[in-house]
Short mmCIF file of C-alpha atoms in Angstrom, two decimals:
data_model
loop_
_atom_site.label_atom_id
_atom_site.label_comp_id
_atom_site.label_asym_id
_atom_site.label_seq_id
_atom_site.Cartn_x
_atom_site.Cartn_y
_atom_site.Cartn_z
CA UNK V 1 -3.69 -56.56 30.18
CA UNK V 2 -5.24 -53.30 31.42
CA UNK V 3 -6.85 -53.23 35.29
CA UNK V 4 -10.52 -52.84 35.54
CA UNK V 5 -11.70 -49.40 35.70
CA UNK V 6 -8.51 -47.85 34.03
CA UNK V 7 -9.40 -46.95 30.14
CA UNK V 8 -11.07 -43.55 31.21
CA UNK V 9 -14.42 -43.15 28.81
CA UNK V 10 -13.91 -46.93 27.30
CA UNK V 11 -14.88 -48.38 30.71
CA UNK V 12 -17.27 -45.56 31.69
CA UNK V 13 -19.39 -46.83 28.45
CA UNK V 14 -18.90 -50.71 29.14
CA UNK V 15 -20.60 -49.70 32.24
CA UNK V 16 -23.09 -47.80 31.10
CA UNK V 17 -24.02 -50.51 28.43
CA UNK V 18 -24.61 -52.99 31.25
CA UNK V 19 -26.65 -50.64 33.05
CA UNK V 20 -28.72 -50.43 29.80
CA UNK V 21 -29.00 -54.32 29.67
CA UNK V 22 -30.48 -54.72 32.48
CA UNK V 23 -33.21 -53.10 31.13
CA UNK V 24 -33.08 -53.98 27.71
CA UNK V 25 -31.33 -57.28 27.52
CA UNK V 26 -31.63 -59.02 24.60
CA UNK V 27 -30.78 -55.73 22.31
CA UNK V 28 -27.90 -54.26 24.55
CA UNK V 29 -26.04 -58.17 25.46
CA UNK V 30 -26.17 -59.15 21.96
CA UNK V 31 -24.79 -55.70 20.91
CA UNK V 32 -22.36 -55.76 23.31
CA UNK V 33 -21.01 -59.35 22.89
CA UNK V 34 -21.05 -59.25 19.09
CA UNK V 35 -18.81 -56.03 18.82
CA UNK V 36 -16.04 -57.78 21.62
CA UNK V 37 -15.92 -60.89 19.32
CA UNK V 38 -15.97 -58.41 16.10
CA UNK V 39 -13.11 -56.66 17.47
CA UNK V 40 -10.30 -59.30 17.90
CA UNK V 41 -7.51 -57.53 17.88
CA UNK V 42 -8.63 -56.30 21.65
CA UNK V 43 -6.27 -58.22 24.06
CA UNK V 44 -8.50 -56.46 26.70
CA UNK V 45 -11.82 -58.54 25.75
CA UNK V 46 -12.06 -60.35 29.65
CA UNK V 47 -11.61 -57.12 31.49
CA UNK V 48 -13.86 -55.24 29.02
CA UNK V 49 -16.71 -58.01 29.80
CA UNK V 50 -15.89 -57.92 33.07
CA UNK V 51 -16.86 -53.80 33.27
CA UNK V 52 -19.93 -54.92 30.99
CA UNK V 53 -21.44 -57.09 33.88
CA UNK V 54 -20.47 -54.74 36.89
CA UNK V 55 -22.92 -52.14 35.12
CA UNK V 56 -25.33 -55.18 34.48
CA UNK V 57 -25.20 -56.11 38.12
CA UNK V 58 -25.49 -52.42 39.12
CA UNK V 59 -28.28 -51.73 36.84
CA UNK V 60 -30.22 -54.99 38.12
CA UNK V 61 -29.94 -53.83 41.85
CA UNK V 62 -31.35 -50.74 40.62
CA UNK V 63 -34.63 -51.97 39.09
CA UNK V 64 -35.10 -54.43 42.37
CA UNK V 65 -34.65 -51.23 44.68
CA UNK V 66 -36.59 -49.02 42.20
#
């Protein structure tokens, strides 16, 4: 398994995704979580979820501030 942050633009978009969910949830999460179960083959599923709700967290700080 990969460390967080270290798949260059693959973890720069999980990010940004969760970023978008915050705003948009119900389109972005279910998006989101049907293309990590679509894509089994990924060993990196946890850590790629795990980017997903740093930008979700980020992106809900950012409307509370905003």
């Amino acid at each position: 398994m990969r460390g967080v942050y270290t798949d260059g633009w693959n973890s720069f978009w999980h990010i940004v995704f969760g970023i978008l969910a915050s705003k948009f949830p119900k389109l972005i999460i279910t998006l989101f979580m049907a293309y990590q179960l679509y894509d089994n083959q990924e060993t990196n599923v946890v850590i790629d979820i795990a980017e997903f709700m740093y930008g979700y967290v980020v992106g809900i700080g950012l409307l509370i501030i905003g």
